[in-house]
Amino acid sequence: MGRLITVICVGLVLIYLFTNRDTRVTRVIDGDTFITNKGDRVRLIGVDAPELPSLRGIESKMYLNQLIHNKVVTLERDEISDNKDKYGRLLRYVYLDKKDVNLHMIKSGYAEPYLYFNFEKLNQYKYYE
């Protein structure tokens, strides 16, 4: 009986570790890309921020940095798009306290919707373009 409980506990821990979508942001690269404490490079899905080193790109990066750097965010995969982009970055919806960070970047004017592929929230993001 004791061995069965141990196996179940280990199984539950493994399930938690592999399904936990919460992670801490350790570095913001630009207005639509960051790195997590798990070493993942994440791209905000459906978002296109101005490029660095343009002034708008710097402002976008600074805004995202102020918003999520060193904070715990929840990453959510889109069900109809690729898991990663051509650069190997995870494509994710990012939530901070249940707020859609991707949409917030668009609404705040620091990014635009990236409309060159299909994703679940395409119409919602396009609405705020």
Tab-separated table of N, CA, C and O in Angstrom, residues 22-105:
chain	number	residue	atom	x	y	z
A	22	ASP	N	2.786	28.099	-15.711
A	22	ASP	CA	3.267	29.326	-15.082
A	22	ASP	C	4.785	29.359	-15.099
A	22	ASP	O	5.443	28.354	-14.844
A	23	THR	N	5.326	30.527	-15.407
A	23	THR	CA	6.766	30.690	-15.496
A	23	THR	C	7.129	32.136	-15.196
A	23	THR	O	6.289	33.025	-15.326
A	24	ARG	N	8.355	32.362	-14.791
A	24	ARG	CA	8.818	33.717	-14.490
A	24	ARG	C	9.588	34.265	-15.692
A	24	ARG	O	10.386	33.578	-16.298
A	25	VAL	N	9.323	35.523	-16.018
A	25	VAL	CA	10.020	36.195	-17.115
A	25	VAL	C	11.347	36.718	-16.580
A	25	VAL	O	11.371	37.500	-15.632
A	26	THR	N	12.441	36.279	-17.188
A	26	THR	CA	13.758	36.693	-16.713
A	26	THR	C	14.397	37.762	-17.587
A	26	THR	O	15.266	38.497	-17.118
A	27	ARG	N	13.984	37.848	-18.848
A	27	ARG	CA	14.575	38.841	-19.743
A	27	ARG	C	13.619	39.154	-20.890
A	27	ARG	O	13.071	38.243	-21.499
A	28	VAL	N	13.424	40.423	-21.151
A	28	VAL	CA	12.618	40.849	-22.296
A	28	VAL	C	13.580	41.210	-23.417
A	28	VAL	O	14.483	42.027	-23.230
A	29	ILE	N	13.396	40.582	-24.567
A	29	ILE	CA	14.282	40.785	-25.718
A	29	ILE	C	13.843	42.002	-26.533
A	29	ILE	O	14.652	42.839	-26.917
A	30	ASP	N	12.548	42.078	-26.805
A	30	ASP	CA	11.978	43.209	-27.542
A	30	ASP	C	10.490	43.269	-27.207
A	30	ASP	O	10.060	42.644	-26.238
A	31	GLY	N	9.717	43.976	-27.980
A	31	GLY	CA	8.310	44.186	-27.652
A	31	GLY	C	7.396	42.999	-27.860
A	31	GLY	O	6.213	43.066	-27.534
A	32	ASP	N	7.929	41.893	-28.381
A	32	ASP	CA	7.089	40.707	-28.538
A	32	ASP	C	7.810	39.394	-28.217
A	32	ASP	O	7.310	38.323	-28.500
A	33	THR	N	8.987	39.468	-27.589
A	33	THR	CA	9.765	38.263	-27.292
A	33	THR	C	10.425	38.384	-25.914
A	33	THR	O	10.916	39.448	-25.556
A	34	PHE	N	10.436	37.269	-25.182
A	34	PHE	CA	11.093	37.249	-23.874
A	34	PHE	C	11.616	35.857	-23.571
A	34	PHE	O	11.318	34.895	-24.280
A	35	ILE	N	12.397	35.765	-22.488
A	35	ILE	CA	12.962	34.498	-22.035
A	35	ILE	C	12.447	34.211	-20.631
A	35	ILE	O	12.318	35.120	-19.808
A	36	THR	N	12.181	32.931	-20.368
A	36	THR	CA	11.664	32.525	-19.065
A	36	THR	C	12.757	31.916	-18.200
A	36	THR	O	13.835	31.580	-18.693
A	37	ASN	N	12.443	31.728	-16.929
A	37	ASN	CA	13.377	31.097	-16.004
A	37	ASN	C	13.633	29.636	-16.361
A	37	ASN	O	14.595	29.039	-15.898
A	38	LYS	N	12.800	29.063	-17.211
A	38	LYS	CA	12.996	27.683	-17.671
A	38	LYS	C	13.862	27.642	-18.929
A	38	LYS	O	14.122	26.578	-19.471
A	39	GLY	N	14.293	28.831	-19.390
A	39	GLY	CA	15.144	28.903	-20.565
A	39	GLY	C	14.394	28.967	-21.882
A	39	GLY	O	15.011	28.965	-22.947
A	40	ASP	N	13.073	29.022	-21.827
A	40	ASP	CA	12.281	29.099	-23.061
A	40	ASP	C	12.310	30.510	-23.628
A	40	ASP	O	12.187	31.490	-22.896
A	41	ARG	N	12.437	30.592	-24.940
A	41	ARG	CA	12.314	31.861	-25.663
A	41	ARG	C	10.880	31.880	-26.180
A	41	ARG	O	10.467	30.982	-26.901
A	42	VAL	N	10.114	32.910	-25.783
A	42	VAL	CA	8.683	32.974	-26.074
A	42	VAL	C	8.368	34.178	-26.941
A	42	VAL	O	8.825	35.292	-26.663
A	43	ARG	N	7.561	33.957	-27.968
A	43	ARG	CA	7.078	35.026	-28.842
A	43	ARG	C	5.585	35.186	-28.572
A	43	ARG	O	4.840	34.218	-28.536
A	44	LEU	N	5.151	36.427	-28.333
A	44	LEU	CA	3.727	36.692	-28.139
A	44	LEU	C	3.004	36.364	-29.442
A	44	LEU	O	3.242	37.005	-30.472
A	45	ILE	N	2.141	35.383	-29.432
A	45	ILE	CA	1.455	34.974	-30.647
A	45	ILE	C	0.474	36.059	-31.089
A	45	ILE	O	-0.195	36.685	-30.265
A	46	GLY	N	0.435	36.311	-32.382
A	46	GLY	CA	-0.498	37.279	-32.935
A	46	GLY	C	-0.097	38.726	-32.753
A	46	GLY	O	-0.894	39.626	-32.997
A	47	VAL	N	1.152	38.961	-32.340
A	47	VAL	CA	1.614	40.315	-32.030
A	47	VAL	C	2.864	40.633	-32.845
A	47	VAL	O	3.757	39.809	-32.978
A	48	ASP	N	2.918	41.840	-33.378
A	48	ASP	CA	4.097	42.305	-34.097
A	48	ASP	C	4.497	43.661	-33.527
A	48	ASP	O	3.802	44.651	-33.723
A	49	ALA	N	5.605	43.687	-32.802
A	49	ALA	CA	6.103	44.929	-32.213
A	49	ALA	C	7.105	45.572	-33.165
A	49	ALA	O	7.744	44.878	-33.952
A	50	PRO	N	7.267	46.893	-33.083
A	50	PRO	CA	8.270	47.572	-33.918
A	50	PRO	C	9.665	47.016	-33.638
A	50	PRO	O	9.975	46.594	-32.527
A	51	GLU	N	10.489	47.031	-34.663
A	51	GLU	CA	11.837	46.460	-34.554
A	51	GLU	C	12.790	47.395	-33.808
A	51	GLU	O	12.666	48.611	-33.885
A	52	LEU	N	13.726	46.795	-33.106
A	52	LEU	CA	14.832	47.536	-32.505
A	52	LEU	C	15.858	47.810	-33.594
A	52	LEU	O	15.967	47.011	-34.515
A	53	PRO	N	16.593	48.866	-33.600
A	53	PRO	CA	16.726	49.865	-32.552
A	53	PRO	C	15.884	51.117	-32.788
A	53	PRO	O	16.237	52.183	-32.286
A	54	SER	N	14.778	51.008	-33.545
A	54	SER	CA	13.949	52.194	-33.761
A	54	SER	C	13.405	52.701	-32.432
A	54	SER	O	13.283	51.945	-31.454
A	55	LEU	N	13.066	53.973	-32.381
A	55	LEU	CA	12.529	54.567	-31.152
A	55	LEU	C	11.259	53.843	-30.713
A	55	LEU	O	11.100	53.526	-29.535
A	56	ARG	N	10.376	53.545	-31.660
A	56	ARG	CA	9.137	52.823	-31.319
A	56	ARG	C	9.450	51.420	-30.809
A	56	ARG	O	8.779	50.909	-29.921
A	57	GLY	N	10.487	50.789	-31.373
A	57	GLY	CA	10.896	49.471	-30.905
A	57	GLY	C	11.410	49.509	-29.478
A	57	GLY	O	11.107	48.631	-28.665
A	58	ILE	N	12.176	50.527	-29.164
A	58	ILE	CA	12.700	50.699	-27.802
A	58	ILE	C	11.553	50.946	-26.826
A	58	ILE	O	11.509	50.369	-25.739
A	59	GLU	N	10.610	51.797	-27.222
A	59	GLU	CA	9.448	52.073	-26.358
A	59	GLU	C	8.626	50.812	-26.121
A	59	GLU	O	8.191	50.547	-24.993
A	60	SER	N	8.436	50.024	-27.176
A	60	SER	CA	7.676	48.785	-27.055
A	60	SER	C	8.369	47.806	-26.111
A	60	SER	O	7.737	47.204	-25.239
A	61	LYS	N	9.672	47.654	-26.271
A	61	LYS	CA	10.436	46.765	-25.389
A	61	LYS	C	10.349	47.243	-23.940
A	61	LYS	O	10.128	46.440	-23.027
A	62	MET	N	10.520	48.534	-23.730
A	62	MET	CA	10.473	49.075	-22.364
A	62	MET	C	9.103	48.854	-21.733
A	62	MET	O	8.999	48.536	-20.542
A	63	TYR	N	8.049	48.994	-22.531
A	63	TYR	CA	6.696	48.810	-21.998
A	63	TYR	C	6.464	47.350	-21.604
A	63	TYR	O	5.963	47.063	-20.512
A	64	LEU	N	6.851	46.417	-22.496
A	64	LEU	CA	6.689	45.001	-22.165
A	64	LEU	C	7.548	44.636	-20.961
A	64	LEU	O	7.114	43.891	-20.082
A	65	ASN	N	8.748	45.176	-20.895
A	65	ASN	CA	9.636	44.925	-19.766
A	65	ASN	C	8.990	45.370	-18.451
A	65	ASN	O	8.980	44.632	-17.461
A	66	GLN	N	8.444	46.576	-18.445
A	66	GLN	CA	7.780	47.107	-17.243
A	66	GLN	C	6.568	46.246	-16.875
A	66	GLN	O	6.274	46.029	-15.705
A	67	LEU	N	5.925	45.702	-17.880
A	67	LEU	CA	4.701	44.933	-17.667
A	67	LEU	C	4.965	43.537	-17.101
A	67	LEU	O	4.279	43.110	-16.168
A	68	ILE	N	5.985	42.821	-17.634
A	68	ILE	CA	6.113	41.405	-17.269
A	68	ILE	C	7.471	40.982	-16.699
A	68	ILE	O	7.585	39.866	-16.188
A	69	HIS	N	8.505	41.825	-16.783
A	69	HIS	CA	9.824	41.378	-16.333
A	69	HIS	C	9.813	40.986	-14.856
A	69	HIS	O	9.276	41.692	-14.007
A	70	ASN	N	10.405	39.833	-14.577
A	70	ASN	CA	10.535	39.287	-13.231
A	70	ASN	C	9.185	38.958	-12.586
A	70	ASN	O	9.090	38.858	-11.365
A	71	LYS	N	8.163	38.809	-13.407
A	71	LYS	CA	6.831	38.444	-12.904
A	71	LYS	C	6.476	37.046	-13.388
A	71	LYS	O	6.992	36.575	-14.399
A	72	VAL	N	5.589	36.409	-12.663
A	72	VAL	CA	5.107	35.087	-13.058
A	72	VAL	C	3.940	35.270	-14.009
A	72	VAL	O	2.967	35.967	-13.689
A	73	VAL	N	4.075	34.671	-15.197
A	73	VAL	CA	3.033	34.746	-16.212
A	73	VAL	C	2.560	33.338	-16.536
A	73	VAL	O	3.262	32.359	-16.267
A	74	THR	N	1.397	33.250	-17.133
A	74	THR	CA	0.864	31.974	-17.597
A	74	THR	C	0.961	31.944	-19.111
A	74	THR	O	0.536	32.896	-19.774
A	75	LEU	N	1.527	30.879	-19.640
A	75	LEU	CA	1.662	30.701	-21.078
A	75	LEU	C	0.583	29.741	-21.560
A	75	LEU	O	0.366	28.699	-20.948
A	76	GLU	N	-0.065	30.100	-22.656
A	76	GLU	CA	-1.115	29.247	-23.198
A	76	GLU	C	-0.890	29.058	-24.691
A	76	GLU	O	-0.731	30.026	-25.432
A	77	ARG	N	-0.893	27.822	-25.097
A	77	ARG	CA	-0.684	27.487	-26.510
A	77	ARG	C	-1.967	27.718	-27.305
A	77	ARG	O	-3.064	27.498	-26.812
A	78	ASP	N	-1.809	28.161	-28.544
A	78	ASP	CA	-2.923	28.316	-29.464
A	78	ASP	C	-3.214	26.946	-30.079
A	78	ASP	O	-2.298	26.236	-30.463
A	79	GLU	N	-4.475	26.594	-30.167
A	79	GLU	CA	-4.845	25.257	-30.631
A	79	GLU	C	-4.778	25.086	-32.145
A	79	GLU	O	-4.725	23.963	-32.632
A	80	ILE	N	-4.780	26.187	-32.909
A	80	ILE	CA	-4.825	26.038	-34.368
A	80	ILE	C	-3.551	26.501	-35.080
A	80	ILE	O	-3.461	26.424	-36.297
A	81	SER	N	-2.575	26.986	-34.344
A	81	SER	CA	-1.336	27.431	-34.982
A	81	SER	C	-0.177	26.520	-34.562
A	81	SER	O	-0.325	25.644	-33.724
A	82	ASP	N	0.986	26.784	-35.134
A	82	ASP	CA	2.169	26.012	-34.791
A	82	ASP	C	2.587	26.259	-33.346
A	82	ASP	O	2.308	27.321	-32.783
A	83	ASN	N	3.284	25.292	-32.773
A	83	ASN	CA	3.800	25.413	-31.416
A	83	ASN	C	4.961	26.403	-31.358
A	83	ASN	O	5.108	27.135	-30.394
A	84	LYS	N	5.788	26.410	-32.437
A	84	LYS	CA	6.965	27.280	-32.486
A	84	LYS	C	7.028	27.998	-33.831
A	84	LYS	O	6.482	27.532	-34.822
A	85	ASP	N	7.741	29.133	-33.830
A	85	ASP	CA	7.963	29.838	-35.096
A	85	ASP	C	9.240	29.316	-35.752
A	85	ASP	O	9.905	28.419	-35.223
A	86	LYS	N	9.601	29.892	-36.903
A	86	LYS	CA	10.760	29.396	-37.650
A	86	LYS	C	12.087	29.612	-36.922
A	86	LYS	O	13.098	29.036	-37.291
A	87	TYR	N	12.080	30.437	-35.873
A	87	TYR	CA	13.288	30.677	-35.075
A	87	TYR	C	13.337	29.809	-33.818
A	87	TYR	O	14.222	29.967	-32.987
A	88	GLY	N	12.355	28.932	-33.653
A	88	GLY	CA	12.326	28.031	-32.506
A	88	GLY	C	11.712	28.618	-31.251
A	88	GLY	O	11.766	28.008	-30.189
A	89	ARG	N	11.122	29.808	-31.361
A	89	ARG	CA	10.477	30.428	-30.186
A	89	ARG	C	9.097	29.824	-29.987
A	89	ARG	O	8.373	29.579	-30.949
A	90	LEU	N	8.729	29.622	-28.724
A	90	LEU	CA	7.371	29.171	-28.421
A	90	LEU	C	6.396	30.283	-28.781
A	90	LEU	O	6.616	31.443	-28.425
A	91	LEU	N	5.332	29.955	-29.471
A	91	LEU	CA	4.268	30.915	-29.780
A	91	LEU	C	3.194	30.757	-28.717
A	91	LEU	O	2.561	29.706	-28.626
A	92	ARG	N	2.991	31.796	-27.913
A	92	ARG	CA	2.084	31.655	-26.781
A	92	ARG	C	1.257	32.918	-26.533
A	92	ARG	O	1.700	34.042	-26.773
A	93	TYR	N	0.045	32.679	-26.008
A	93	TYR	CA	-0.709	33.757	-25.374
A	93	TYR	C	-0.101	33.878	-23.991
A	93	TYR	O	0.213	32.875	-23.344
A	94	VAL	N	0.074	35.095	-23.540
A	94	VAL	CA	0.701	35.331	-22.244
A	94	VAL	C	-0.304	36.049	-21.356
A	94	VAL	O	-0.899	37.048	-21.770
A	95	TYR	N	-0.480	35.531	-20.153
A	95	TYR	CA	-1.427	36.124	-19.210
A	95	TYR	C	-0.714	36.534	-17.933
A	95	TYR	O	0.107	35.785	-17.404
A	96	LEU	N	-1.036	37.716	-17.477
A	96	LEU	CA	-0.546	38.230	-16.207
A	96	LEU	C	-1.773	38.575	-15.382
A	96	LEU	O	-2.553	39.451	-15.775
A	97	ASP	N	-1.963	37.865	-14.288
A	97	ASP	CA	-3.168	38.056	-13.469
A	97	ASP	C	-4.429	37.981	-14.323
A	97	ASP	O	-5.312	38.837	-14.238
A	98	LYS	N	-4.470	36.983	-15.200
A	98	LYS	CA	-5.612	36.696	-16.089
A	98	LYS	C	-5.823	37.747	-17.177
A	98	LYS	O	-6.796	37.714	-17.894
A	99	LYS	N	-4.891	38.723	-17.302
A	99	LYS	CA	-4.976	39.734	-18.357
A	99	LYS	C	-4.171	39.264	-19.555
A	99	LYS	O	-3.017	38.858	-19.415
A	100	ASP	N	-4.768	39.338	-20.747
A	100	ASP	CA	-4.118	38.944	-21.990
A	100	ASP	C	-3.062	39.990	-22.351
A	100	ASP	O	-3.380	41.077	-22.827
A	101	VAL	N	-1.799	39.675	-22.108
A	101	VAL	CA	-0.691	40.597	-22.353
A	101	VAL	C	-0.575	40.901	-23.841
A	101	VAL	O	-0.312	42.038	-24.237
A	102	ASN	N	-0.784	39.892	-24.693
A	102	ASN	CA	-0.689	40.081	-26.136
A	102	ASN	C	-1.669	41.166	-26.582
A	102	ASN	O	-1.289	42.120	-27.269
A	103	LEU	N	-2.919	41.019	-26.191
A	103	LEU	CA	-3.946	41.995	-26.549
A	103	LEU	C	-3.659	43.351	-25.914
A	103	LEU	O	-3.848	44.396	-26.542
A	104	HIS	N	-3.158	43.356	-24.713
A	104	HIS	CA	-2.838	44.605	-24.026
A	104	HIS	C	-1.765	45.399	-24.788
A	104	HIS	O	-1.855	46.624	-24.886
A	105	MET	N	-0.772	44.697	-25.336
A	105	MET	CA	0.268	45.376	-26.122
A	105	MET	C	-0.338	46.048	-27.354
A	105	MET	O	0.057	47.157	-27.722
